[in-house]
Amino acid sequence: MGKRVGVLMGGWGEEREISLKTGEAVVAALETLGHTVTRVFAGPGLDRALRAADIEVAFLALHGRMGEDGRVQGLLELLELPYTGSGVLASALAMDKPMAKKLFQLHNLATPRGYRVAREDAERALELHGDSGFPCVVKPAKGGSSVGLSVVHDAGALVPAVAQACRFGGEALVERFVKGQEVTVGILGDSVLGSCEVAFPREGFDYEAKYRGGTQYFLPPRLSDTRRVNVESLALAAYRALGCRGYGRVDLLCSDTENDVVLEVNTLPGFTPSSLLPKIAARAGLDFPALVQGVLERATRDESHVTEAAPVAPVPLRIAR
């Protein structure tokens, strides 16, 4: 039987355009599957819009800040609505890239060395950089779709790159540059769907490369079978380290020195025609509607159950004399 599904799209941030494309693609797929679909446009008054919508489950087609970072998930928890993707804590951890790196390191998962720079410290970026060396990668500490990403080759370009990244959320992450193949791994539930190598026409898989064309995709990646399996296992370990659920996509770099490192976990990856997860799913035998249905079936809530304790008899108060 079809469900009453609210597709949350739009949002507040710089990824609104991509979210709207994802949302419309998901709406079309859900309707072909026989679900009753309501478009819910995220923005001011979202709580009122959700209360007014006659839905039983929320499909999150949001990306980036104020959508993928746990805040909307927290609202849905309060409204007691199941939703797609990871819960509040995992969403917040994955969106905060420097914090996610700490969790990866705690679980002994290789990740490029990096540090956080706040907007007010942008002018001190060279001092903070110390002997980290160049080239390095600068990107928003909290964000997605590769918005605000730069590859910096010399000291003179570092401060402007940090200032640019800080425009999107107020903080930047500066990471050691790792030369190699960029590979992304798709996950549905708690299983790997497959992986894809992304070969782009210039350094850094930035917004232009991702959405304006010119990028090549290799499914499976151009790796040996043994290395591909290891990379996919590393991705699943990173996904589990953050406590993710439902589905996701993990980005990694396979270096020329045979070392593989985790970059980040995307808890609400895109569902646009150029998105990577649908490409991976298609090779695994799941067409777009089947992938959407698989994500919807895993919608849930954090929902902790508290067992009521038996009444405790009051203890008489004794006063020492």
PDB file of C-alpha atoms in Angstrom:
ATOM      1  CA  MET A   1       0.000   0.000   0.000  1.00  0.00           C
ATOM      2  CA  GLY A   2       1.151   3.514  -0.787  1.00  0.00           C
ATOM      3  CA  LYS A   3       2.119   5.899   2.004  1.00  0.00           C
ATOM      4  CA  ARG A   4       1.434   9.592   2.539  1.00  0.00           C
ATOM      5  CA  VAL A   5       4.924  10.962   2.006  1.00  0.00           C
ATOM      6  CA  GLY A   6       6.095  14.520   2.518  1.00  0.00           C
ATOM      7  CA  VAL A   7       9.156  15.367   0.425  1.00  0.00           C
ATOM      8  CA  LEU A   8      11.141  18.089   2.202  1.00  0.00           C
ATOM      9  CA  MET A   9      13.059  20.203  -0.294  1.00  0.00           C
ATOM     10  CA  GLY A  10      14.549  23.642  -0.726  1.00  0.00           C
ATOM     11  CA  GLY A  11      16.040  24.789   2.525  1.00  0.00           C
ATOM     12  CA  TRP A  12      17.914  27.848   3.736  1.00  0.00           C
ATOM     13  CA  GLY A  13      21.438  27.428   2.420  1.00  0.00           C
ATOM     14  CA  GLU A  14      23.585  27.605  -0.694  1.00  0.00           C
ATOM     15  CA  GLU A  15      22.485  24.120  -1.803  1.00  0.00           C
ATOM     16  CA  ARG A  16      18.822  25.049  -2.215  1.00  0.00           C
ATOM     17  CA  GLU A  17      18.961  24.722  -6.024  1.00  0.00           C
ATOM     18  CA  ILE A  18      20.318  21.172  -5.863  1.00  0.00           C
ATOM     19  CA  SER A  19      17.794  20.265  -3.153  1.00  0.00           C
ATOM     20  CA  LEU A  20      14.900  21.361  -5.353  1.00  0.00           C
ATOM     21  CA  LYS A  21      16.190  19.174  -8.201  1.00  0.00           C
ATOM     22  CA  THR A  22      16.591  16.226  -5.842  1.00  0.00           C
ATOM     23  CA  GLY A  23      13.098  16.826  -4.452  1.00  0.00           C
ATOM     24  CA  GLU A  24      11.378  16.872  -7.835  1.00  0.00           C
ATOM     25  CA  ALA A  25      13.161  13.686  -8.924  1.00  0.00           C
ATOM     26  CA  VAL A  26      12.103  11.953  -5.690  1.00  0.00           C
ATOM     27  CA  VAL A  27       8.499  13.206  -6.028  1.00  0.00           C
ATOM     28  CA  ALA A  28       8.264  11.755  -9.551  1.00  0.00           C
ATOM     29  CA  ALA A  29       9.650   8.393  -8.440  1.00  0.00           C
ATOM     30  CA  LEU A  30       7.361   8.161  -5.393  1.00  0.00           C
ATOM     31  CA  GLU A  31       4.305   8.936  -7.492  1.00  0.00           C
ATOM     32  CA  THR A  32       5.165   6.180  -9.982  1.00  0.00           C
ATOM     33  CA  LEU A  33       5.411   3.827  -6.987  1.00  0.00           C
ATOM     34  CA  GLY A  34       1.839   4.649  -5.936  1.00  0.00           C
ATOM     35  CA  HIS A  35       2.557   6.874  -2.927  1.00  0.00           C
ATOM     36  CA  THR A  36       0.578  10.030  -2.146  1.00  0.00           C
ATOM     37  CA  VAL A  37       3.148  12.814  -2.215  1.00  0.00           C
ATOM     38  CA  THR A  38       3.127  16.297  -0.711  1.00  0.00           C
ATOM     39  CA  ARG A  39       5.885  18.800  -1.456  1.00  0.00           C
ATOM     40  CA  VAL A  40       7.026  20.477   1.762  1.00  0.00           C
ATOM     41  CA  PHE A  41       9.279  23.466   1.122  1.00  0.00           C
ATOM     42  CA  ALA A  42      11.782  23.894   3.931  1.00  0.00           C
ATOM     43  CA  GLY A  43      12.348  27.384   5.259  1.00  0.00           C
ATOM     44  CA  PRO A  44      10.936  29.683   7.935  1.00  0.00           C
ATOM     45  CA  GLY A  45       7.740  28.165   9.344  1.00  0.00           C
ATOM     46  CA  LEU A  46       8.711  24.577   8.499  1.00  0.00           C
ATOM     47  CA  ASP A  47       7.179  23.344  11.763  1.00  0.00           C
ATOM     48  CA  ARG A  48       3.796  24.822  10.803  1.00  0.00           C
ATOM     49  CA  ALA A  49       4.048  23.414   7.263  1.00  0.00           C
ATOM     50  CA  LEU A  50       4.739  19.929   8.621  1.00  0.00           C
ATOM     51  CA  ARG A  51       1.849  20.109  11.082  1.00  0.00           C
ATOM     52  CA  ALA A  52      -0.489  21.204   8.285  1.00  0.00           C
ATOM     53  CA  ALA A  53       0.652  18.474   5.865  1.00  0.00           C
ATOM     54  CA  ASP A  54      -1.255  15.205   6.084  1.00  0.00           C
ATOM     55  CA  ILE A  55       1.789  12.930   5.937  1.00  0.00           C
ATOM     56  CA  GLU A  56       2.961   9.827   7.780  1.00  0.00           C
ATOM     57  CA  VAL A  57       6.629   9.862   6.775  1.00  0.00           C
ATOM     58  CA  ALA A  58       9.140  12.526   5.657  1.00  0.00           C
ATOM     59  CA  PHE A  59      11.521  11.939   2.752  1.00  0.00           C
ATOM     60  CA  LEU A  60      14.424  14.363   3.208  1.00  0.00           C
ATOM     61  CA  ALA A  61      15.582  15.836  -0.094  1.00  0.00           C
ATOM     62  CA  LEU A  62      17.589  18.516   1.713  1.00  0.00           C
ATOM     63  CA  HIS A  63      21.334  19.144   1.434  1.00  0.00           C
ATOM     64  CA  GLY A  64      23.866  21.028   3.514  1.00  0.00           C
ATOM     65  CA  ARG A  65      23.390  23.302   6.481  1.00  0.00           C
ATOM     66  CA  MET A  66      19.938  23.506   8.097  1.00  0.00           C
ATOM     67  CA  GLY A  67      18.862  20.300   6.397  1.00  0.00           C
ATOM     68  CA  GLU A  68      21.572  17.688   6.637  1.00  0.00           C
ATOM     69  CA  ASP A  69      23.059  18.774   9.966  1.00  0.00           C
ATOM     70  CA  GLY A  70      20.561  17.306  12.436  1.00  0.00           C
ATOM     71  CA  ARG A  71      18.362  20.348  13.015  1.00  0.00           C
ATOM     72  CA  VAL A  72      15.488  19.318  10.738  1.00  0.00           C
ATOM     73  CA  GLN A  73      15.885  15.757  12.018  1.00  0.00           C
ATOM     74  CA  GLY A  74      15.420  17.091  15.567  1.00  0.00           C
ATOM     75  CA  LEU A  75      12.221  18.863  14.546  1.00  0.00           C
ATOM     76  CA  LEU A  76      10.865  15.656  13.013  1.00  0.00           C
ATOM     77  CA  GLU A  77      11.702  13.793  16.220  1.00  0.00           C
ATOM     78  CA  LEU A  78       9.643  16.326  18.200  1.00  0.00           C
ATOM     79  CA  LEU A  79       6.762  15.946  15.748  1.00  0.00           C
ATOM     80  CA  GLU A  80       7.058  12.140  16.013  1.00  0.00           C
ATOM     81  CA  LEU A  81       7.403  11.754  12.236  1.00  0.00           C
ATOM     82  CA  PRO A  82       9.683   9.018  10.850  1.00  0.00           C
ATOM     83  CA  TYR A  83      12.148  10.326   8.267  1.00  0.00           C
ATOM     84  CA  THR A  84      14.721   9.053   5.796  1.00  0.00           C
ATOM     85  CA  GLY A  85      18.431   9.030   6.448  1.00  0.00           C
ATOM     86  CA  SER A  86      20.510   9.282   9.597  1.00  0.00           C
ATOM     87  CA  GLY A  87      19.382  10.464  13.004  1.00  0.00           C
ATOM     88  CA  VAL A  88      20.085  13.718  14.817  1.00  0.00           C
ATOM     89  CA  LEU A  89      23.540  12.964  16.226  1.00  0.00           C
ATOM     90  CA  ALA A  90      24.962  11.149  13.195  1.00  0.00           C
ATOM     91  CA  SER A  91      23.712  13.908  10.884  1.00  0.00           C
ATOM     92  CA  ALA A  92      25.347  16.599  13.027  1.00  0.00           C
ATOM     93  CA  LEU A  93      28.642  14.694  13.283  1.00  0.00           C
ATOM     94  CA  ALA A  94      28.865  13.998   9.551  1.00  0.00           C
ATOM     95  CA  MET A  95      28.143  17.623   8.642  1.00  0.00           C
ATOM     96  CA  ASP A  96      30.848  18.922  11.007  1.00  0.00           C
ATOM     97  CA  LYS A  97      33.856  17.683   9.010  1.00  0.00           C
ATOM     98  CA  PRO A  98      36.548  18.426  11.638  1.00  0.00           C
ATOM     99  CA  MET A  99      34.496  16.608  14.287  1.00  0.00           C
ATOM    100  CA  ALA A 100      33.919  13.678  11.926  1.00  0.00           C
ATOM    101  CA  LYS A 101      37.701  13.465  11.381  1.00  0.00           C
ATOM    102  CA  LYS A 102      38.178  13.072  15.138  1.00  0.00           C
ATOM    103  CA  LEU A 103      35.736  10.158  15.146  1.00  0.00           C
ATOM    104  CA  PHE A 104      37.529   8.558  12.180  1.00  0.00           C
ATOM    105  CA  GLN A 105      40.851   8.864  13.995  1.00  0.00           C
ATOM    106  CA  LEU A 106      39.327   7.421  17.174  1.00  0.00           C
ATOM    107  CA  HIS A 107      38.301   4.361  15.132  1.00  0.00           C
ATOM    108  CA  ASN A 108      41.769   4.112  13.509  1.00  0.00           C
ATOM    109  CA  LEU A 109      40.441   5.097  10.077  1.00  0.00           C
ATOM    110  CA  ALA A 110      42.923   6.955   7.903  1.00  0.00           C
ATOM    111  CA  THR A 111      41.930  10.542   7.041  1.00  0.00           C
ATOM    112  CA  PRO A 112      44.019  13.515   5.813  1.00  0.00           C
ATOM    113  CA  ARG A 113      45.529  15.664   8.546  1.00  0.00           C
ATOM    114  CA  GLY A 114      43.664  18.940   8.920  1.00  0.00           C
ATOM    115  CA  TYR A 115      42.591  21.778  11.199  1.00  0.00           C
ATOM    116  CA  ARG A 116      39.646  24.135  11.692  1.00  0.00           C
ATOM    117  CA  VAL A 117      39.804  27.915  11.115  1.00  0.00           C
ATOM    118  CA  ALA A 118      37.039  30.234  12.356  1.00  0.00           C
ATOM    119  CA  ARG A 119      36.042  33.317  10.360  1.00  0.00           C
ATOM    120  CA  GLU A 120      37.557  35.652  12.954  1.00  0.00           C
ATOM    121  CA  ASP A 121      40.901  33.836  12.609  1.00  0.00           C
ATOM    122  CA  ALA A 122      41.015  33.843   8.803  1.00  0.00           C
ATOM    123  CA  GLU A 123      43.732  36.510   8.705  1.00  0.00           C
ATOM    124  CA  ARG A 124      45.859  34.251  10.959  1.00  0.00           C
ATOM    125  CA  ALA A 125      45.545  31.277   8.596  1.00  0.00           C
ATOM    126  CA  LEU A 126      49.252  31.279   7.688  1.00  0.00           C
ATOM    127  CA  GLU A 127      50.227  31.296  11.352  1.00  0.00           C
ATOM    128  CA  LEU A 128      47.844  28.426  12.082  1.00  0.00           C
ATOM    129  CA  HIS A 129      49.062  26.531   9.014  1.00  0.00           C
ATOM    130  CA  GLY A 130      52.580  26.366  10.433  1.00  0.00           C
ATOM    131  CA  ASP A 131      54.673  23.706   8.668  1.00  0.00           C
ATOM    132  CA  SER A 132      51.677  21.837   7.185  1.00  0.00           C
ATOM    133  CA  GLY A 133      52.983  22.588   3.709  1.00  0.00           C
ATOM    134  CA  PHE A 134      51.385  23.002   0.267  1.00  0.00           C
ATOM    135  CA  PRO A 135      49.354  22.147  -1.677  1.00  0.00           C
ATOM    136  CA  CYS A 136      46.409  21.906   0.681  1.00  0.00           C
ATOM    137  CA  VAL A 137      42.637  21.741   0.339  1.00  0.00           C
ATOM    138  CA  VAL A 138      40.412  24.418   1.882  1.00  0.00           C
ATOM    139  CA  LYS A 139      36.655  23.918   2.209  1.00  0.00           C
ATOM    140  CA  PRO A 140      33.781  24.899   4.503  1.00  0.00           C
ATOM    141  CA  ALA A 141      33.893  22.974   7.775  1.00  0.00           C
ATOM    142  CA  LYS A 142      30.146  22.408   7.474  1.00  0.00           C
ATOM    143  CA  GLY A 143      28.729  22.066   3.991  1.00  0.00           C
ATOM    144  CA  GLY A 144      28.338  19.910   0.911  1.00  0.00           C
ATOM    145  CA  SER A 145      28.183  19.872  -2.900  1.00  0.00           C
ATOM    146  CA  SER A 146      31.844  21.017  -2.836  1.00  0.00           C
ATOM    147  CA  VAL A 147      30.686  24.645  -2.486  1.00  0.00           C
ATOM    148  CA  GLY A 148      33.572  26.926  -1.463  1.00  0.00           C
ATOM    149  CA  LEU A 149      36.286  24.308  -2.074  1.00  0.00           C
ATOM    150  CA  SER A 150      39.768  25.416  -3.200  1.00  0.00           C
ATOM    151  CA  VAL A 151      43.108  23.726  -3.802  1.00  0.00           C
ATOM    152  CA  VAL A 152      45.817  26.087  -2.517  1.00  0.00           C
ATOM    153  CA  HIS A 153      49.349  25.810  -3.912  1.00  0.00           C
ATOM    154  CA  ASP A 154      51.184  28.622  -2.115  1.00  0.00           C
ATOM    155  CA  ALA A 155      51.083  30.741   1.032  1.00  0.00           C
ATOM    156  CA  GLY A 156      49.755  33.815  -0.777  1.00  0.00           C
ATOM    157  CA  ALA A 157      46.495  32.077  -1.700  1.00  0.00           C
ATOM    158  CA  LEU A 158      45.721  30.578   1.717  1.00  0.00           C
ATOM    159  CA  VAL A 159      44.054  33.521   3.485  1.00  0.00           C
ATOM    160  CA  PRO A 160      41.707  34.338   0.549  1.00  0.00           C
ATOM    161  CA  ALA A 161      40.750  30.648   0.253  1.00  0.00           C
ATOM    162  CA  VAL A 162      39.990  30.405   3.985  1.00  0.00           C
ATOM    163  CA  ALA A 163      37.939  33.620   3.850  1.00  0.00           C
ATOM    164  CA  GLN A 164      35.984  32.237   0.883  1.00  0.00           C
ATOM    165  CA  ALA A 165      35.261  28.934   2.661  1.00  0.00           C
ATOM    166  CA  CYS A 166      34.182  30.780   5.815  1.00  0.00           C
ATOM    167  CA  ARG A 167      31.427  32.495   3.832  1.00  0.00           C
ATOM    168  CA  PHE A 168      29.553  29.185   4.018  1.00  0.00           C
ATOM    169  CA  GLY A 169      28.935  28.555   7.693  1.00  0.00           C
ATOM    170  CA  GLY A 170      31.623  30.654   9.353  1.00  0.00           C
ATOM    171  CA  GLU A 171      34.399  28.034   9.578  1.00  0.00           C
ATOM    172  CA  ALA A 172      36.902  26.446   7.205  1.00  0.00           C
ATOM    173  CA  LEU A 173      38.678  23.101   7.203  1.00  0.00           C
ATOM    174  CA  VAL A 174      42.230  23.060   5.865  1.00  0.00           C
ATOM    175  CA  GLU A 175      43.469  19.581   4.907  1.00  0.00           C
ATOM    176  CA  ARG A 176      46.644  18.090   3.540  1.00  0.00           C
ATOM    177  CA  PHE A 177      46.307  17.538  -0.219  1.00  0.00           C
ATOM    178  CA  VAL A 178      46.366  13.864  -1.185  1.00  0.00           C
ATOM    179  CA  LYS A 179      47.100  13.078  -4.821  1.00  0.00           C
ATOM    180  CA  GLY A 180      45.168  10.104  -6.141  1.00  0.00           C
ATOM    181  CA  GLN A 181      41.845   8.789  -7.360  1.00  0.00           C
ATOM    182  CA  GLU A 182      38.661  10.080  -5.769  1.00  0.00           C
ATOM    183  CA  VAL A 183      36.279   7.191  -5.061  1.00  0.00           C
ATOM    184  CA  THR A 184      32.793   7.367  -3.604  1.00  0.00           C
ATOM    185  CA  VAL A 185      30.994   4.400  -2.030  1.00  0.00           C
ATOM    186  CA  GLY A 186      27.215   4.031  -1.915  1.00  0.00           C
ATOM    187  CA  ILE A 187      25.537   2.452   1.113  1.00  0.00           C
ATOM    188  CA  LEU A 188      21.926   1.347   1.570  1.00  0.00           C
ATOM    189  CA  GLY A 189      20.869   0.214   5.025  1.00  0.00           C
ATOM    190  CA  ASP A 190      24.065  -1.271   6.403  1.00  0.00           C
ATOM    191  CA  SER A 191      25.394  -2.757   3.162  1.00  0.00           C
ATOM    192  CA  VAL A 192      27.653  -1.447   0.417  1.00  0.00           C
ATOM    193  CA  LEU A 193      25.901  -1.014  -2.948  1.00  0.00           C
ATOM    194  CA  GLY A 194      29.110  -0.424  -4.857  1.00  0.00           C
ATOM    195  CA  SER A 195      31.625   2.290  -5.669  1.00  0.00           C
ATOM    196  CA  CYS A 196      32.455   4.816  -8.366  1.00  0.00           C
ATOM    197  CA  GLU A 197      35.636   6.627  -9.335  1.00  0.00           C
ATOM    198  CA  VAL A 198      35.199  10.326 -10.092  1.00  0.00           C
ATOM    199  CA  ALA A 199      37.771  11.741 -12.521  1.00  0.00           C
ATOM    200  CA  PHE A 200      37.456  15.501 -12.922  1.00  0.00           C
ATOM    201  CA  PRO A 201      39.032  17.865 -15.448  1.00  0.00           C
ATOM    202  CA  ARG A 202      40.841  19.992 -12.838  1.00  0.00           C
ATOM    203  CA  GLU A 203      42.155  19.722  -9.299  1.00  0.00           C
ATOM    204  CA  GLY A 204      39.409  19.455  -6.720  1.00  0.00           C
ATOM    205  CA  PHE A 205      35.926  18.084  -7.324  1.00  0.00           C
ATOM    206  CA  ASP A 206      34.341  21.509  -6.827  1.00  0.00           C
ATOM    207  CA  TYR A 207      30.789  22.679  -7.523  1.00  0.00           C
ATOM    208  CA  GLU A 208      31.501  23.529 -11.176  1.00  0.00           C
ATOM    209  CA  ALA A 209      33.062  20.129 -11.878  1.00  0.00           C
ATOM    210  CA  LYS A 210      30.252  18.334 -10.090  1.00  0.00           C
ATOM    211  CA  TYR A 211      27.258  20.020 -11.715  1.00  0.00           C
ATOM    212  CA  ARG A 212      28.475  21.739 -14.910  1.00  0.00           C
ATOM    213  CA  GLY A 213      29.881  18.683 -16.690  1.00  0.00           C
ATOM    214  CA  GLY A 214      33.270  17.501 -17.873  1.00  0.00           C
ATOM    215  CA  THR A 215      33.640  14.897 -15.134  1.00  0.00           C
ATOM    216  CA  GLN A 216      34.168  11.205 -15.946  1.00  0.00           C
ATOM    217  CA  TYR A 217      32.764   8.337 -13.888  1.00  0.00           C
ATOM    218  CA  PHE A 218      34.182   4.811 -13.741  1.00  0.00           C
ATOM    219  CA  LEU A 219      32.001   2.043 -12.326  1.00  0.00           C
ATOM    220  CA  PRO A 220      33.688   0.110 -10.831  1.00  0.00           C
ATOM    221  CA  PRO A 221      36.717   2.276  -9.993  1.00  0.00           C
ATOM    222  CA  ARG A 222      39.983   1.653 -11.777  1.00  0.00           C
ATOM    223  CA  LEU A 223      41.408  -0.324  -8.857  1.00  0.00           C
ATOM    224  CA  SER A 224      42.327  -3.938  -8.354  1.00  0.00           C
ATOM    225  CA  ASP A 225      39.495  -6.063  -6.978  1.00  0.00           C
ATOM    226  CA  THR A 226      41.338  -6.484  -3.681  1.00  0.00           C
ATOM    227  CA  ARG A 227      41.900  -2.762  -3.246  1.00  0.00           C
ATOM    228  CA  ARG A 228      38.326  -1.927  -4.236  1.00  0.00           C
ATOM    229  CA  VAL A 229      36.987  -4.304  -1.581  1.00  0.00           C
ATOM    230  CA  ASN A 230      39.296  -2.718   0.997  1.00  0.00           C
ATOM    231  CA  VAL A 231      38.147   0.784   0.043  1.00  0.00           C
ATOM    232  CA  GLU A 232      34.501  -0.222   0.325  1.00  0.00           C
ATOM    233  CA  SER A 233      35.160  -1.791   3.733  1.00  0.00           C
ATOM    234  CA  LEU A 234      36.878   1.420   4.878  1.00  0.00           C
ATOM    235  CA  ALA A 235      33.851   3.429   3.721  1.00  0.00           C
ATOM    236  CA  LEU A 236      31.411   1.218   5.605  1.00  0.00           C
ATOM    237  CA  ALA A 237      33.550   1.499   8.751  1.00  0.00           C
ATOM    238  CA  ALA A 238      33.474   5.309   8.490  1.00  0.00           C
ATOM    239  CA  TYR A 239      29.678   5.264   8.032  1.00  0.00           C
ATOM    240  CA  ARG A 240      29.312   3.071  11.120  1.00  0.00           C
ATOM    241  CA  ALA A 241      31.804   5.148  13.140  1.00  0.00           C
ATOM    242  CA  LEU A 242      29.462   8.141  12.923  1.00  0.00           C
ATOM    243  CA  GLY A 243      26.384   6.034  13.722  1.00  0.00           C
ATOM    244  CA  CYS A 244      24.734   6.570  10.330  1.00  0.00           C
ATOM    245  CA  ARG A 245      21.661   4.681   9.183  1.00  0.00           C
ATOM    246  CA  GLY A 246      19.265   4.369   6.262  1.00  0.00           C
ATOM    247  CA  TYR A 247      21.618   5.215   3.431  1.00  0.00           C
ATOM    248  CA  GLY A 248      24.613   7.391   2.637  1.00  0.00           C
ATOM    249  CA  ARG A 249      27.631   7.976   0.475  1.00  0.00           C
ATOM    250  CA  VAL A 250      31.247   8.017   1.629  1.00  0.00           C
ATOM    251  CA  ASP A 251      33.957   9.938  -0.242  1.00  0.00           C
ATOM    252  CA  LEU A 252      37.555   8.682  -0.140  1.00  0.00           C
ATOM    253  CA  LEU A 253      40.903   9.243  -1.843  1.00  0.00           C
ATOM    254  CA  CYS A 254      43.011   6.350  -3.089  1.00  0.00           C
ATOM    255  CA  SER A 255      46.514   7.787  -3.150  1.00  0.00           C
ATOM    256  CA  ASP A 256      49.261   7.019  -5.622  1.00  0.00           C
ATOM    257  CA  THR A 257      51.236   5.501  -2.720  1.00  0.00           C
ATOM    258  CA  GLU A 258      48.565   2.821  -2.151  1.00  0.00           C
ATOM    259  CA  ASN A 259      47.166   4.543   0.954  1.00  0.00           C
ATOM    260  CA  ASP A 260      43.407   5.077   1.135  1.00  0.00           C
ATOM    261  CA  VAL A 261      41.897   7.865   3.241  1.00  0.00           C
ATOM    262  CA  VAL A 262      38.354   8.859   4.215  1.00  0.00           C
ATOM    263  CA  LEU A 263      37.299  12.392   3.318  1.00  0.00           C
ATOM    264  CA  GLU A 264      33.692  12.608   4.521  1.00  0.00           C
ATOM    265  CA  VAL A 265      30.337  10.881   4.918  1.00  0.00           C
ATOM    266  CA  ASN A 266      27.294  12.316   3.135  1.00  0.00           C
ATOM    267  CA  THR A 267      24.142  11.445   5.086  1.00  0.00           C
ATOM    268  CA  LEU A 268      21.731  12.910   2.488  1.00  0.00           C
ATOM    269  CA  PRO A 269      23.469  12.432  -0.876  1.00  0.00           C
ATOM    270  CA  GLY A 270      21.904  13.939  -3.971  1.00  0.00           C
ATOM    271  CA  PHE A 271      19.271  12.308  -6.150  1.00  0.00           C
ATOM    272  CA  THR A 272      19.685  14.540  -9.218  1.00  0.00           C
ATOM    273  CA  PRO A 273      20.327  13.024 -12.675  1.00  0.00           C
ATOM    274  CA  SER A 274      24.065  13.683 -12.203  1.00  0.00           C
ATOM    275  CA  SER A 275      24.200  12.352  -8.642  1.00  0.00           C
ATOM    276  CA  LEU A 276      26.580   9.554  -7.739  1.00  0.00           C
ATOM    277  CA  LEU A 277      24.452   7.300  -5.535  1.00  0.00           C
ATOM    278  CA  PRO A 278      21.848   6.620  -8.275  1.00  0.00           C
ATOM    279  CA  LYS A 279      24.694   5.758 -10.680  1.00  0.00           C
ATOM    280  CA  ILE A 280      26.115   3.258  -8.179  1.00  0.00           C
ATOM    281  CA  ALA A 281      22.680   1.786  -7.429  1.00  0.00           C
ATOM    282  CA  ALA A 282      21.905   1.342 -11.136  1.00  0.00           C
ATOM    283  CA  ARG A 283      25.028  -0.752 -11.604  1.00  0.00           C
ATOM    284  CA  ALA A 284      23.957  -2.821  -8.591  1.00  0.00           C
ATOM    285  CA  GLY A 285      20.612  -3.527 -10.306  1.00  0.00           C
ATOM    286  CA  LEU A 286      18.456  -0.893  -8.575  1.00  0.00           C
ATOM    287  CA  ASP A 287      16.786   1.580 -10.898  1.00  0.00           C
ATOM    288  CA  PHE A 288      15.926   5.038  -9.572  1.00  0.00           C
ATOM    289  CA  PRO A 289      12.410   4.236  -8.265  1.00  0.00           C
ATOM    290  CA  ALA A 290      13.701   1.063  -6.575  1.00  0.00           C
ATOM    291  CA  LEU A 291      16.440   3.062  -4.864  1.00  0.00           C
ATOM    292  CA  VAL A 292      13.930   5.671  -3.670  1.00  0.00           C
ATOM    293  CA  GLN A 293      11.667   2.885  -2.361  1.00  0.00           C
ATOM    294  CA  GLY A 294      14.612   1.272  -0.583  1.00  0.00           C
ATOM    295  CA  VAL A 295      15.422   4.553   1.148  1.00  0.00           C
ATOM    296  CA  LEU A 296      11.774   5.140   2.085  1.00  0.00           C
ATOM    297  CA  GLU A 297      11.399   1.655   3.592  1.00  0.00           C
ATOM    298  CA  ARG A 298      14.238   2.446   5.990  1.00  0.00           C
ATOM    299  CA  ALA A 299      12.671   5.659   7.307  1.00  0.00           C
ATOM    300  CA  THR A 300      12.586   5.695  11.107  1.00  0.00           C
ATOM    301  CA  ARG A 301      13.177   7.852  14.206  1.00  0.00           C
ATOM    302  CA  ASP A 302      15.722   7.889  17.015  1.00  0.00           C
ATOM    303  CA  GLU A 303      12.826   7.263  19.414  1.00  0.00           C
ATOM    304  CA  SER A 304      14.281   6.031  22.687  1.00  0.00           C
ATOM    305  CA  HIS A 305      11.959   3.892  24.795  1.00  0.00           C
ATOM    306  CA  VAL A 306      11.983   4.454  28.552  1.00  0.00           C
ATOM    307  CA  THR A 307      10.856   1.607  30.773  1.00  0.00           C
ATOM    308  CA  GLU A 308       8.880   2.867  33.745  1.00  0.00           C
ATOM    309  CA  ALA A 309      10.505   1.908  37.016  1.00  0.00           C
ATOM    310  CA  ALA A 310       8.509   0.419  39.889  1.00  0.00           C
ATOM    311  CA  PRO A 311       7.470   2.938  42.562  1.00  0.00           C
ATOM    312  CA  VAL A 312      10.120   3.464  45.208  1.00  0.00           C
ATOM    313  CA  ALA A 313       9.011   3.716  48.850  1.00  0.00           C
ATOM    314  CA  PRO A 314      10.125   6.962  50.496  1.00  0.00           C
ATOM    315  CA  VAL A 315      12.997   6.657  52.948  1.00  0.00           C
ATOM    316  CA  PRO A 316      12.230   8.189  56.375  1.00  0.00           C
ATOM    317  CA  LEU A 317      14.336  11.212  57.114  1.00  0.00           C
ATOM    318  CA  ARG A 318      16.497  10.742  60.204  1.00  0.00           C
ATOM    319  CA  ILE A 319      18.000  13.722  61.936  1.00  0.00           C
ATOM    320  CA  ALA A 320      21.200  13.139  63.900  1.00  0.00           C
ATOM    321  CA  ARG A 321      21.099  14.459  67.450  1.00  0.00           C
TER     322      ARG A 321
END
